[in-house]
PDB file of C-alpha atoms and ligand atoms in Angstrom:
ATOM      1  CA  MET A   1       0.000   0.000   0.000  1.00 39.00           C
ATOM      2  CA  SER A   2       1.393   3.477  -0.856  1.00 41.00           C
ATOM      3  CA  ASN A   3       0.026   7.010  -0.850  1.00 48.00           C
ATOM      4  CA  LYS A   4      -3.132   5.772   0.884  1.00 90.00           C
ATOM      5  CA  SER A   5      -5.242   6.857   3.813  1.00 97.00           C
ATOM      6  CA  LEU A   6      -5.309   4.820   7.018  1.00 97.00           C
ATOM      7  CA  VAL A   7      -8.833   5.064   8.371  1.00 97.00           C
ATOM      8  CA  SER A   8      -9.371   1.634   9.924  1.00 96.00           C
ATOM      9  CA  ILE A   9      -7.009  -1.177  10.823  1.00 96.00           C
ATOM     10  CA  THR A  10      -8.983  -3.191   8.257  1.00 96.00           C
ATOM     11  CA  ASP A  11      -7.268  -1.025   5.617  1.00 95.00           C
ATOM     12  CA  TYR A  12      -4.121  -3.063   6.355  1.00 96.00           C
ATOM     13  CA  THR A  13      -3.757  -6.693   5.292  1.00 97.00           C
ATOM     14  CA  LYS A  14      -1.684  -9.057   7.430  1.00 98.00           C
ATOM     15  CA  ASP A  15       1.234  -8.422   5.055  1.00 98.00           C
ATOM     16  CA  ASP A  16       0.784  -4.649   5.440  1.00 97.00           C
ATOM     17  CA  ILE A  17       0.839  -5.028   9.227  1.00 98.00           C
ATOM     18  CA  LEU A  18       4.021  -7.111   9.149  1.00 98.00           C
ATOM     19  CA  ARG A  19       5.661  -4.683   6.728  1.00 97.00           C
ATOM     20  CA  ILE A  20       4.807  -1.657   8.921  1.00 98.00           C
ATOM     21  CA  LEU A  21       6.126  -3.493  11.999  1.00 98.00           C
ATOM     22  CA  GLU A  22       9.415  -4.138  10.206  1.00 98.00           C
ATOM     23  CA  LEU A  23       9.559  -0.477   9.194  1.00 98.00           C
ATOM     24  CA  THR A  24       8.822   0.522  12.802  1.00 98.00           C
ATOM     25  CA  SER A  25      11.806  -1.494  14.035  1.00 98.00           C
ATOM     26  CA  LYS A  26      14.027   0.489  11.617  1.00 98.00           C
ATOM     27  CA  PHE A  27      12.803   3.762  13.134  1.00 98.00           C
ATOM     28  CA  ASP A  28      13.186   2.294  16.633  1.00 98.00           C
ATOM     29  CA  ALA A  29      16.872   1.684  15.775  1.00 98.00           C
ATOM     30  CA  ASN A  30      17.271   5.143  14.211  1.00 98.00           C
ATOM     31  CA  PRO A  31      14.376   7.622  14.536  1.00 98.00           C
ATOM     32  CA  ASN A  32      16.211  10.594  12.976  1.00 98.00           C
ATOM     33  CA  ARG A  33      16.085  10.431   9.173  1.00 97.00           C
ATOM     34  CA  ARG A  34      15.520  13.307   6.737  1.00 96.00           C
ATOM     35  CA  LEU A  35      12.746  11.551   4.822  1.00 98.00           C
ATOM     36  CA  LEU A  36      10.063  14.269   5.017  1.00 98.00           C
ATOM     37  CA  GLU A  37      12.118  17.267   3.903  1.00 97.00           C
ATOM     38  CA  GLY A  38       9.875  19.604   1.909  1.00 97.00           C
ATOM     39  CA  LYS A  39       6.698  17.924   3.210  1.00 98.00           C
ATOM     40  CA  VAL A  40       4.029  19.636   5.326  1.00 98.00           C
ATOM     41  CA  CYS A  41       1.925  17.493   7.666  1.00 98.00           C
ATOM     42  CA  ALA A  42      -1.328  18.773   9.192  1.00 98.00           C
ATOM     43  CA  THR A  43      -2.546  17.622  12.605  1.00 98.00           C
ATOM     44  CA  LEU A  44      -6.252  18.424  13.004  1.00 98.00           C
ATOM     45  CA  PHE A  45      -7.327  17.487  16.534  1.00 98.00           C
ATOM     46  CA  PHE A  46     -11.022  18.132  17.135  1.00 97.00           C
ATOM     47  CA  GLU A  47     -10.714  16.126  20.401  1.00 95.00           C
ATOM     48  CA  PRO A  48      -8.106  16.331  23.189  1.00 96.00           C
ATOM     49  CA  SER A  49      -4.918  14.264  22.978  1.00 97.00           C
ATOM     50  CA  THR A  50      -1.488  14.117  24.573  1.00 97.00           C
ATOM     51  CA  ARG A  51       0.324  11.062  23.185  1.00 97.00           C
ATOM     52  CA  THR A  52      -1.156  10.723  19.734  1.00 98.00           C
ATOM     53  CA  ARG A  53      -0.704  14.334  18.667  1.00 98.00           C
ATOM     54  CA  LEU A  54       2.695  14.821  20.286  1.00 98.00           C
ATOM     55  CA  SER A  55       4.090  11.524  19.008  1.00 98.00           C
ATOM     56  CA  PHE A  56       2.865  12.277  15.472  1.00 98.00           C
ATOM     57  CA  GLU A  57       4.374  15.750  15.646  1.00 98.00           C
ATOM     58  CA  THR A  58       7.639  14.404  17.074  1.00 98.00           C
ATOM     59  CA  ALA A  59       7.700  11.791  14.314  1.00 98.00           C
ATOM     60  CA  VAL A  60       7.365  14.509  11.655  1.00 98.00           C
ATOM     61  CA  ASN A  61      10.033  16.650  13.326  1.00 98.00           C
ATOM     62  CA  ARG A  62      12.453  13.718  13.552  1.00 98.00           C
ATOM     63  CA  LEU A  63      11.894  13.053   9.849  1.00 98.00           C
ATOM     64  CA  GLY A  64      12.617  16.675   8.893  1.00 98.00           C
ATOM     65  CA  GLY A  65       9.069  17.600   7.874  1.00 98.00           C
ATOM     66  CA  ARG A  66       6.980  20.614   8.928  1.00 98.00           C
ATOM     67  CA  ILE A  67       3.801  20.686  10.976  1.00 98.00           C
ATOM     68  CA  ILE A  68       0.669  22.829  10.745  1.00 98.00           C
ATOM     69  CA  GLY A  69      -2.601  22.270  12.539  1.00 98.00           C
ATOM     70  CA  PHE A  70      -4.600  22.784  15.706  1.00 98.00           C
ATOM     71  CA  SER A  71      -5.234  21.052  19.018  1.00 97.00           C
ATOM     72  CA  ASP A  72      -8.361  23.023  19.891  1.00 96.00           C
ATOM     73  CA  ALA A  73     -11.076  23.230  17.252  1.00 96.00           C
ATOM     74  CA  ALA A  74     -12.646  26.152  19.139  1.00 96.00           C
ATOM     75  CA  THR A  75      -9.863  28.325  17.696  1.00 96.00           C
ATOM     76  CA  THR A  76     -10.780  27.377  14.105  1.00 97.00           C
ATOM     77  CA  SER A  77     -13.561  28.328  11.733  1.00 97.00           C
ATOM     78  CA  SER A  78     -15.370  25.057  12.496  1.00 96.00           C
ATOM     79  CA  SER A  79     -16.561  26.973  15.575  1.00 96.00           C
ATOM     80  CA  LYS A  80     -18.240  29.408  13.115  1.00 97.00           C
ATOM     81  CA  GLY A  81     -20.028  26.514  11.416  1.00 97.00           C
ATOM     82  CA  GLU A  82     -17.536  25.546   8.690  1.00 97.00           C
ATOM     83  CA  SER A  83     -18.170  21.953   7.631  1.00 98.00           C
ATOM     84  CA  LEU A  84     -15.642  19.136   7.954  1.00 98.00           C
ATOM     85  CA  LYS A  85     -15.619  18.844   4.154  1.00 98.00           C
ATOM     86  CA  ASP A  86     -14.672  22.497   3.701  1.00 98.00           C
ATOM     87  CA  THR A  87     -12.030  22.250   6.429  1.00 98.00           C
ATOM     88  CA  ILE A  88     -10.440  19.247   4.713  1.00 98.00           C
ATOM     89  CA  LYS A  89     -10.613  20.950   1.292  1.00 98.00           C
ATOM     90  CA  MET A  90      -8.797  23.972   2.743  1.00 98.00           C
ATOM     91  CA  VAL A  91      -6.069  21.913   4.410  1.00 98.00           C
ATOM     92  CA  ASN A  92      -5.642  20.009   1.116  1.00 98.00           C
ATOM     93  CA  ASN A  93      -4.365  23.341  -0.256  1.00 98.00           C
ATOM     94  CA  TYR A  94      -1.613  23.482   2.344  1.00 98.00           C
ATOM     95  CA  ALA A  95      -0.504  20.010   3.468  1.00 98.00           C
ATOM     96  CA  ASP A  96       0.767  16.729   1.969  1.00 98.00           C
ATOM     97  CA  ILE A  97      -0.934  14.536   4.592  1.00 98.00           C
ATOM     98  CA  ILE A  98      -3.635  15.059   7.239  1.00 98.00           C
ATOM     99  CA  ILE A  99      -3.636  13.421  10.650  1.00 98.00           C
ATOM    100  CA  MET A 100      -7.071  13.874  12.201  1.00 98.00           C
ATOM    101  CA  ARG A 101      -8.843  13.057  15.463  1.00 98.00           C
ATOM    102  CA  HIS A 102     -12.586  13.684  15.588  1.00 97.00           C
ATOM    103  CA  HIS A 103     -15.373  12.909  18.058  1.00 95.00           C
ATOM    104  CA  LEU A 104     -17.716  11.572  15.356  1.00 96.00           C
ATOM    105  CA  GLU A 105     -17.491   7.911  14.343  1.00 96.00           C
ATOM    106  CA  GLY A 106     -16.955   7.771  10.586  1.00 97.00           C
ATOM    107  CA  ALA A 107     -15.456  11.281  10.384  1.00 98.00           C
ATOM    108  CA  ALA A 108     -12.084   9.932   9.202  1.00 98.00           C
ATOM    109  CA  ARG A 109     -13.689   7.786   6.489  1.00 97.00           C
ATOM    110  CA  TYR A 110     -15.694  10.796   5.298  1.00 98.00           C
ATOM    111  CA  ALA A 111     -12.562  12.990   5.318  1.00 98.00           C
ATOM    112  CA  SER A 112     -10.695  10.372   3.257  1.00 97.00           C
ATOM    113  CA  GLU A 113     -13.490  10.457   0.668  1.00 97.00           C
ATOM    114  CA  VAL A 114     -13.289  14.235   0.180  1.00 97.00           C
ATOM    115  CA  SER A 115      -9.513  14.644   0.574  1.00 98.00           C
ATOM    116  CA  ASN A 116      -6.932  14.531  -2.183  1.00 97.00           C
ATOM    117  CA  VAL A 117      -4.096  13.823   0.286  1.00 98.00           C
ATOM    118  CA  PRO A 118      -3.852  10.807   2.629  1.00 98.00           C
ATOM    119  CA  ILE A 119      -5.864  10.949   5.860  1.00 98.00           C
ATOM    120  CA  ILE A 120      -4.510   9.170   8.934  1.00 98.00           C
ATOM    121  CA  ASN A 121      -7.214   8.460  11.501  1.00 98.00           C
ATOM    122  CA  ALA A 122      -5.943   9.450  14.945  1.00 98.00           C
ATOM    123  CA  GLY A 123      -9.205   8.283  16.551  1.00 96.00           C
ATOM    124  CA  ASP A 124     -12.842   8.733  15.516  1.00 95.00           C
ATOM    125  CA  GLY A 125     -15.301   8.614  18.416  1.00 91.00           C
ATOM    126  CA  ALA A 126     -15.669   5.105  19.859  1.00 88.00           C
ATOM    127  CA  ASN A 127     -14.887   3.581  16.469  1.00 92.00           C
ATOM    128  CA  GLN A 128     -11.213   3.101  15.494  1.00 92.00           C
ATOM    129  CA  HIS A 129      -7.678   4.180  16.410  1.00 95.00           C
ATOM    130  CA  PRO A 130      -5.532   2.289  13.888  1.00 97.00           C
ATOM    131  CA  THR A 131      -2.138   3.856  14.652  1.00 98.00           C
ATOM    132  CA  GLN A 132      -2.659   2.979  18.330  1.00 98.00           C
ATOM    133  CA  THR A 133      -3.222  -0.583  17.147  1.00 98.00           C
ATOM    134  CA  MET A 134       0.018  -0.572  15.195  1.00 98.00           C
ATOM    135  CA  LEU A 135       1.962   0.625  18.235  1.00 98.00           C
ATOM    136  CA  ASP A 136       0.134  -1.939  20.396  1.00 98.00           C
ATOM    137  CA  LEU A 137       1.053  -4.711  17.941  1.00 98.00           C
ATOM    138  CA  TYR A 138       4.654  -3.500  17.862  1.00 98.00           C
ATOM    139  CA  SER A 139       4.729  -3.458  21.682  1.00 98.00           C
ATOM    140  CA  ILE A 140       3.281  -6.962  21.852  1.00 98.00           C
ATOM    141  CA  TYR A 141       5.778  -8.248  19.289  1.00 98.00           C
ATOM    142  CA  LYS A 142       8.694  -6.538  21.033  1.00 98.00           C
ATOM    143  CA  THR A 143       7.804  -7.968  24.460  1.00 98.00           C
ATOM    144  CA  GLN A 144       6.629 -11.436  23.426  1.00 98.00           C
ATOM    145  CA  GLY A 145       8.898 -12.106  20.415  1.00 98.00           C
ATOM    146  CA  THR A 146       5.826 -13.158  18.419  1.00 98.00           C
ATOM    147  CA  LEU A 147       2.257 -12.109  17.682  1.00 98.00           C
ATOM    148  CA  GLU A 148       1.032 -15.682  17.247  1.00 98.00           C
ATOM    149  CA  ASN A 149      -1.062 -17.753  19.684  1.00 98.00           C
ATOM    150  CA  LEU A 150      -1.140 -15.242  22.548  1.00 98.00           C
ATOM    151  CA  THR A 151      -3.759 -14.836  25.266  1.00 98.00           C
ATOM    152  CA  ILE A 152      -4.799 -11.196  25.306  1.00 98.00           C
ATOM    153  CA  THR A 153      -6.979 -10.036  28.185  1.00 98.00           C
ATOM    154  CA  MET A 154      -8.830  -6.768  27.616  1.00 98.00           C
ATOM    155  CA  VAL A 155     -10.140  -5.096  30.751  1.00 98.00           C
ATOM    156  CA  GLY A 156     -12.456  -2.165  31.396  1.00 95.00           C
ATOM    157  CA  ASP A 157     -14.452  -0.123  28.917  1.00 94.00           C
ATOM    158  CA  LEU A 158     -14.825  -2.526  26.009  1.00 96.00           C
ATOM    159  CA  LYS A 159     -17.940  -0.735  24.755  1.00 93.00           C
ATOM    160  CA  TYR A 160     -16.508   2.707  24.043  1.00 91.00           C
ATOM    161  CA  GLY A 161     -12.779   1.877  23.924  1.00 91.00           C
ATOM    162  CA  ARG A 162     -11.808   2.399  20.288  1.00 91.00           C
ATOM    163  CA  THR A 163      -8.300   1.054  20.932  1.00 94.00           C
ATOM    164  CA  VAL A 164      -9.874  -2.240  22.013  1.00 96.00           C
ATOM    165  CA  HIS A 165     -11.977  -2.412  18.850  1.00 94.00           C
ATOM    166  CA  SER A 166      -8.999  -1.740  16.593  1.00 94.00           C
ATOM    167  CA  LEU A 167      -6.639  -4.096  18.446  1.00 97.00           C
ATOM    168  CA  LEU A 168      -9.127  -6.942  18.322  1.00 97.00           C
ATOM    169  CA  ILE A 169      -9.233  -6.691  14.536  1.00 97.00           C
ATOM    170  CA  GLY A 170      -5.464  -6.191  14.220  1.00 97.00           C
ATOM    171  CA  MET A 171      -4.704  -9.271  16.348  1.00 98.00           C
ATOM    172  CA  SER A 172      -7.235 -11.399  14.462  1.00 97.00           C
ATOM    173  CA  HIS A 173      -4.532 -12.381  11.908  1.00 98.00           C
ATOM    174  CA  PHE A 174      -2.445 -14.078  14.596  1.00 98.00           C
ATOM    175  CA  ASN A 175      -4.662 -16.742  16.198  1.00 98.00           C
ATOM    176  CA  PRO A 176      -5.212 -15.004  19.540  1.00 98.00           C
ATOM    177  CA  THR A 177      -7.330 -16.113  22.471  1.00 98.00           C
ATOM    178  CA  PHE A 178      -9.172 -13.098  23.862  1.00 98.00           C
ATOM    179  CA  ILE A 179     -10.444 -12.754  27.404  1.00 98.00           C
ATOM    180  CA  PHE A 180     -12.878  -9.853  27.718  1.00 98.00           C
ATOM    181  CA  VAL A 181     -13.434  -8.448  31.221  1.00 98.00           C
ATOM    182  CA  ALA A 182     -16.053  -5.695  31.485  1.00 96.00           C
ATOM    183  CA  PRO A 183     -19.088  -4.765  33.556  1.00 94.00           C
ATOM    184  CA  GLU A 184     -22.479  -5.422  31.945  1.00 92.00           C
ATOM    185  CA  GLU A 185     -22.811  -1.728  31.046  1.00 91.00           C
ATOM    186  CA  LEU A 186     -19.482  -1.689  29.162  1.00 93.00           C
ATOM    187  CA  LYS A 187     -19.435  -5.098  27.497  1.00 95.00           C
ATOM    188  CA  LEU A 188     -17.852  -5.522  24.080  1.00 97.00           C
ATOM    189  CA  PRO A 189     -20.489  -4.680  21.405  1.00 96.00           C
ATOM    190  CA  ASP A 190     -21.990  -7.694  19.632  1.00 97.00           C
ATOM    191  CA  THR A 191     -20.549  -6.622  16.306  1.00 96.00           C
ATOM    192  CA  TYR A 192     -17.023  -7.425  17.593  1.00 96.00           C
ATOM    193  CA  LYS A 193     -18.134 -10.764  19.053  1.00 97.00           C
ATOM    194  CA  ASP A 194     -19.734 -11.552  15.684  1.00 98.00           C
ATOM    195  CA  PHE A 195     -16.392 -10.672  14.083  1.00 97.00           C
ATOM    196  CA  CYS A 196     -14.612 -13.144  16.421  1.00 98.00           C
ATOM    197  CA  ASN A 197     -17.160 -15.851  15.659  1.00 98.00           C
ATOM    198  CA  SER A 198     -16.959 -15.393  11.904  1.00 97.00           C
ATOM    199  CA  HIS A 199     -13.122 -15.475  12.040  1.00 97.00           C
ATOM    200  CA  LYS A 200     -13.075 -18.489  14.400  1.00 97.00           C
ATOM    201  CA  ILE A 201     -11.303 -16.496  17.102  1.00 98.00           C
ATOM    202  CA  LYS A 202     -11.567 -17.971  20.590  1.00 98.00           C
ATOM    203  CA  TYR A 203     -12.877 -15.656  23.289  1.00 98.00           C
ATOM    204  CA  GLU A 204     -14.195 -15.767  26.834  1.00 98.00           C
ATOM    205  CA  GLU A 205     -16.202 -13.069  28.579  1.00 98.00           C
ATOM    206  CA  TYR A 206     -16.300 -12.208  32.292  1.00 98.00           C
ATOM    207  CA  THR A 207     -17.527  -9.476  34.586  1.00 96.00           C
ATOM    208  CA  ASP A 208     -15.100 -10.616  37.310  1.00 96.00           C
ATOM    209  CA  PHE A 209     -11.424  -9.526  37.033  1.00 97.00           C
ATOM    210  CA  SER A 210     -10.186 -12.719  38.664  1.00 97.00           C
ATOM    211  CA  ALA A 211      -6.710 -13.985  39.633  1.00 97.00           C
ATOM    212  CA  ASP A 212      -7.236 -16.927  37.273  1.00 98.00           C
ATOM    213  CA  VAL A 213      -7.734 -14.615  34.297  1.00 98.00           C
ATOM    214  CA  ILE A 214      -4.630 -12.571  35.135  1.00 98.00           C
ATOM    215  CA  LYS A 215      -2.502 -15.729  35.573  1.00 98.00           C
ATOM    216  CA  ARG A 216      -3.506 -17.079  32.152  1.00 98.00           C
ATOM    217  CA  SER A 217      -2.690 -13.853  30.298  1.00 98.00           C
ATOM    218  CA  ASP A 218       0.309 -13.015  28.126  1.00 98.00           C
ATOM    219  CA  ILE A 219      -0.928  -9.453  27.689  1.00 98.00           C
ATOM    220  CA  LEU A 220      -3.157  -7.545  30.085  1.00 98.00           C
ATOM    221  CA  TYR A 221      -4.640  -4.658  28.111  1.00 98.00           C
ATOM    222  CA  MET A 222      -6.097  -2.270  30.699  1.00 98.00           C
ATOM    223  CA  THR A 223      -8.387   0.553  29.571  1.00 96.00           C
ATOM    224  CA  ARG A 224      -9.902   3.713  31.013  1.00 93.00           C
ATOM    225  CA  VAL A 225     -13.660   4.099  31.364  1.00 92.00           C
ATOM    226  CA  GLN A 226     -14.353   6.719  28.680  1.00 85.00           C
ATOM    227  CA  ARG A 227     -16.216   9.420  30.595  1.00 86.00           C
ATOM    228  CA  GLU A 228     -16.555  11.623  27.504  1.00 85.00           C
ATOM    229  CA  ARG A 229     -18.715   8.996  25.727  1.00 82.00           C
ATOM    230  CA  PHE A 230     -21.396   8.821  28.470  1.00 84.00           C
ATOM    231  CA  THR A 231     -24.573  10.835  28.004  1.00 85.00           C
ATOM    232  CA  ASP A 232     -25.596  10.152  31.647  1.00 86.00           C
ATOM    233  CA  LEU A 233     -22.748  10.948  34.081  1.00 87.00           C
ATOM    234  CA  MET A 234     -24.544   9.015  36.870  1.00 85.00           C
ATOM    235  CA  GLU A 235     -23.944   5.892  34.763  1.00 87.00           C
ATOM    236  CA  TYR A 236     -20.245   6.811  34.552  1.00 86.00           C
ATOM    237  CA  GLU A 237     -20.029   7.243  38.332  1.00 86.00           C
ATOM    238  CA  LYS A 238     -21.372   3.704  38.795  1.00 86.00           C
ATOM    239  CA  VAL A 239     -18.650   2.051  36.710  1.00 87.00           C
ATOM    240  CA  LYS A 240     -15.664   4.421  36.803  1.00 88.00           C
ATOM    241  CA  ASN A 241     -13.649   2.416  39.373  1.00 87.00           C
ATOM    242  CA  VAL A 242     -14.928  -1.017  38.485  1.00 89.00           C
ATOM    243  CA  TYR A 243     -11.489  -2.634  38.013  1.00 95.00           C
ATOM    244  CA  ILE A 244      -8.247  -1.485  39.596  1.00 96.00           C
ATOM    245  CA  LEU A 245      -5.007  -3.384  38.944  1.00 98.00           C
ATOM    246  CA  LYS A 246      -2.784  -3.503  42.043  1.00 97.00           C
ATOM    247  CA  LYS A 247       0.791  -4.736  42.368  1.00 97.00           C
ATOM    248  CA  ASN A 248      -0.125  -7.735  44.560  1.00 97.00           C
ATOM    249  CA  MET A 249      -2.416  -8.984  41.776  1.00 98.00           C
ATOM    250  CA  LEU A 250       0.709  -9.720  39.672  1.00 98.00           C
ATOM    251  CA  GLU A 251       1.963 -12.441  42.019  1.00 98.00           C
ATOM    252  CA  GLY A 252       2.080 -15.844  40.324  1.00 98.00           C
ATOM    253  CA  THR A 253       1.551 -14.421  36.830  1.00 98.00           C
ATOM    254  CA  LYS A 254       3.503 -15.588  33.768  1.00 98.00           C
ATOM    255  CA  ASP A 255       7.074 -14.300  33.412  1.00 98.00           C
ATOM    256  CA  ASN A 256       6.249 -12.975  29.965  1.00 98.00           C
ATOM    257  CA  LEU A 257       3.106 -11.118  31.107  1.00 98.00           C
ATOM    258  CA  ARG A 258       3.186  -7.472  30.114  1.00 98.00           C
ATOM    259  CA  ILE A 259       0.673  -4.814  31.100  1.00 98.00           C
ATOM    260  CA  LEU A 260      -0.344  -2.478  28.299  1.00 98.00           C
ATOM    261  CA  HIS A 261      -2.633   0.545  28.475  1.00 98.00           C
ATOM    262  CA  PRO A 262      -3.255   3.011  25.627  1.00 97.00           C
ATOM    263  CA  LEU A 263      -3.254   5.797  28.284  1.00 97.00           C
ATOM    264  CA  PRO A 264      -4.302   8.150  29.707  1.00 95.00           C
ATOM    265  CA  ARG A 265      -5.005   6.170  32.855  1.00 96.00           C
ATOM    266  CA  VAL A 266      -7.266   7.421  35.604  1.00 93.00           C
ATOM    267  CA  ASN A 267      -7.593   4.900  38.487  1.00 92.00           C
ATOM    268  CA  GLU A 268      -7.481   1.554  36.693  1.00 96.00           C
ATOM    269  CA  ILE A 269      -3.770   0.873  37.335  1.00 98.00           C
ATOM    270  CA  GLN A 270      -2.430   1.768  40.762  1.00 97.00           C
ATOM    271  CA  GLN A 271       0.810   3.748  40.673  1.00 97.00           C
ATOM    272  CA  ASP A 272       2.718   1.028  42.579  1.00 96.00           C
ATOM    273  CA  VAL A 273       2.386  -1.183  39.469  1.00 98.00           C
ATOM    274  CA  ASP A 274       4.590   1.278  37.527  1.00 98.00           C
ATOM    275  CA  ASP A 275       7.761  -0.142  39.110  1.00 97.00           C
ATOM    276  CA  SER A 276       6.961  -3.708  38.089  1.00 98.00           C
ATOM    277  CA  PRO A 277       9.060  -5.089  35.193  1.00 98.00           C
ATOM    278  CA  LYS A 278       5.718  -6.286  33.808  1.00 98.00           C
ATOM    279  CA  ALA A 279       4.443  -2.696  33.412  1.00 98.00           C
ATOM    280  CA  TYR A 280       5.082  -1.685  29.809  1.00 98.00           C
ATOM    281  CA  TYR A 281       2.658   1.210  29.174  1.00 98.00           C
ATOM    282  CA  PHE A 282       5.205   4.036  29.152  1.00 98.00           C
ATOM    283  CA  GLU A 283       7.496   2.187  26.713  1.00 98.00           C
ATOM    284  CA  GLN A 284       4.362   1.354  24.705  1.00 98.00           C
ATOM    285  CA  ALA A 285       3.650   5.090  24.336  1.00 98.00           C
ATOM    286  CA  LYS A 286       7.264   5.671  23.235  1.00 98.00           C
ATOM    287  CA  ASN A 287       6.854   2.992  20.573  1.00 98.00           C
ATOM    288  CA  GLY A 288       4.066   5.198  19.190  1.00 98.00           C
ATOM    289  CA  MET A 289       6.614   7.655  17.840  1.00 98.00           C
ATOM    290  CA  PHE A 290       8.464   4.984  15.821  1.00 98.00           C
ATOM    291  CA  THR A 291       5.209   3.459  14.622  1.00 98.00           C
ATOM    292  CA  ARG A 292       3.907   6.809  13.429  1.00 98.00           C
ATOM    293  CA  GLU A 293       7.120   7.514  11.531  1.00 98.00           C
ATOM    294  CA  ALA A 294       6.507   4.216   9.731  1.00 98.00           C
ATOM    295  CA  VAL A 295       2.807   4.905   9.056  1.00 98.00           C
ATOM    296  CA  ILE A 296       3.465   8.400   7.672  1.00 98.00           C
ATOM    297  CA  CYS A 297       6.240   7.191   5.333  1.00 98.00           C
ATOM    298  CA  ASP A 298       4.075   4.309   4.163  1.00 97.00           C
ATOM    299  CA  ALA A 299       1.077   6.584   3.493  1.00 97.00           C
ATOM    300  CA  LEU A 300       3.260   8.944   1.452  1.00 97.00           C
ATOM    301  CA  GLY A 301       4.949   6.098  -0.441  1.00 96.00           C
ATOM    302  CA  ILE A 302       8.402   7.071   0.907  1.00 97.00           C
ATOM    303  CA  LYS A 303      10.990   4.301   0.786  1.00 94.00           C
ATOM    304  CA  VAL A 304      13.046   3.654   3.915  1.00 94.00           C
ATOM    305  CA  GLU A 305      16.470   2.068   3.407  1.00 87.00           C
TER     306      GLU A 305
HETATM  307  N1   CP B 401      -3.656   6.661  23.541  1.00 55.46           N
HETATM  308  C1   CP B 401      -4.113   7.867  23.167  1.00 55.46           C
HETATM  309  O1   CP B 401      -4.830   7.977  22.169  1.00 55.46           O
HETATM  310  O2   CP B 401      -3.746   8.895  23.982  1.00 55.46           O
HETATM  311  P1   CP B 401      -4.107  10.414  23.743  1.00 55.46           P
HETATM  312  O3   CP B 401      -5.624  10.527  23.875  1.00 55.46           O
HETATM  313  O4   CP B 401      -3.376  11.177  24.807  1.00 55.46           O
HETATM  314  O5   CP B 401      -3.699  10.791  22.355  1.00 55.46           O
END
């Protein structure tokens, strides 16, 4: 794939995923390469972000490109009623690639249909976050030495967590066993369970975050309850602290267990876990920079030696 948008992780075949992971390892070894000289990259963030925006912008800087964009849509003409289509058409006049986060599911797909430069989806509502998936896959590969035949336990907000939805699809090429742990209110939507069934992917579902589940896991993928997606904040209050990972819960777990979290965290991982060699979420976020260098180069059809 070259000079193409990345809207959903389904835009990548298994071969694409493996190729991007290989490219990511090159940037991990040497992140500073002048591959984007003369290119302008736009970051349009209609929703808040720390890691995604800053790691994309660092990636562009390390590759010698230039950045335009915004992190607060209230400062743009969309606050005066300008449509997403017109915004994209305008940025098409200025930039070679657009990296966009938007609160509406499907916004990135729509942008890719009206844009004449590649669109990289940096998260659209509760739908997809494909570059997070690529950095999650890279982190899993780096810590486990393989992507095949792993037991991946996903914990927390499986209803609104777009990183969960994307990772589930990304891992589907590698014969995973999924364990889904969520309260009734935040269970994985049926559409993703249907996806598992139709792809013959093994999964188990629990409301209890038990010691047995943690001990069987290769990867514990913790997630934040997504307060911004709730229309009734009383419902959020009921579930916000439903699962909290504590250091003593790691006793007797597999040596290769690694704890991932797309971040930001709120209360779902206690700070004393941070010192555990099994905590990998800060390195995971660092991997995002290398992954995004790879994704940008791939989308622009730039060869990396
Ligand atoms: N993981 C992630 O998307 O973090 P940000 O919301 O800070 O970008």
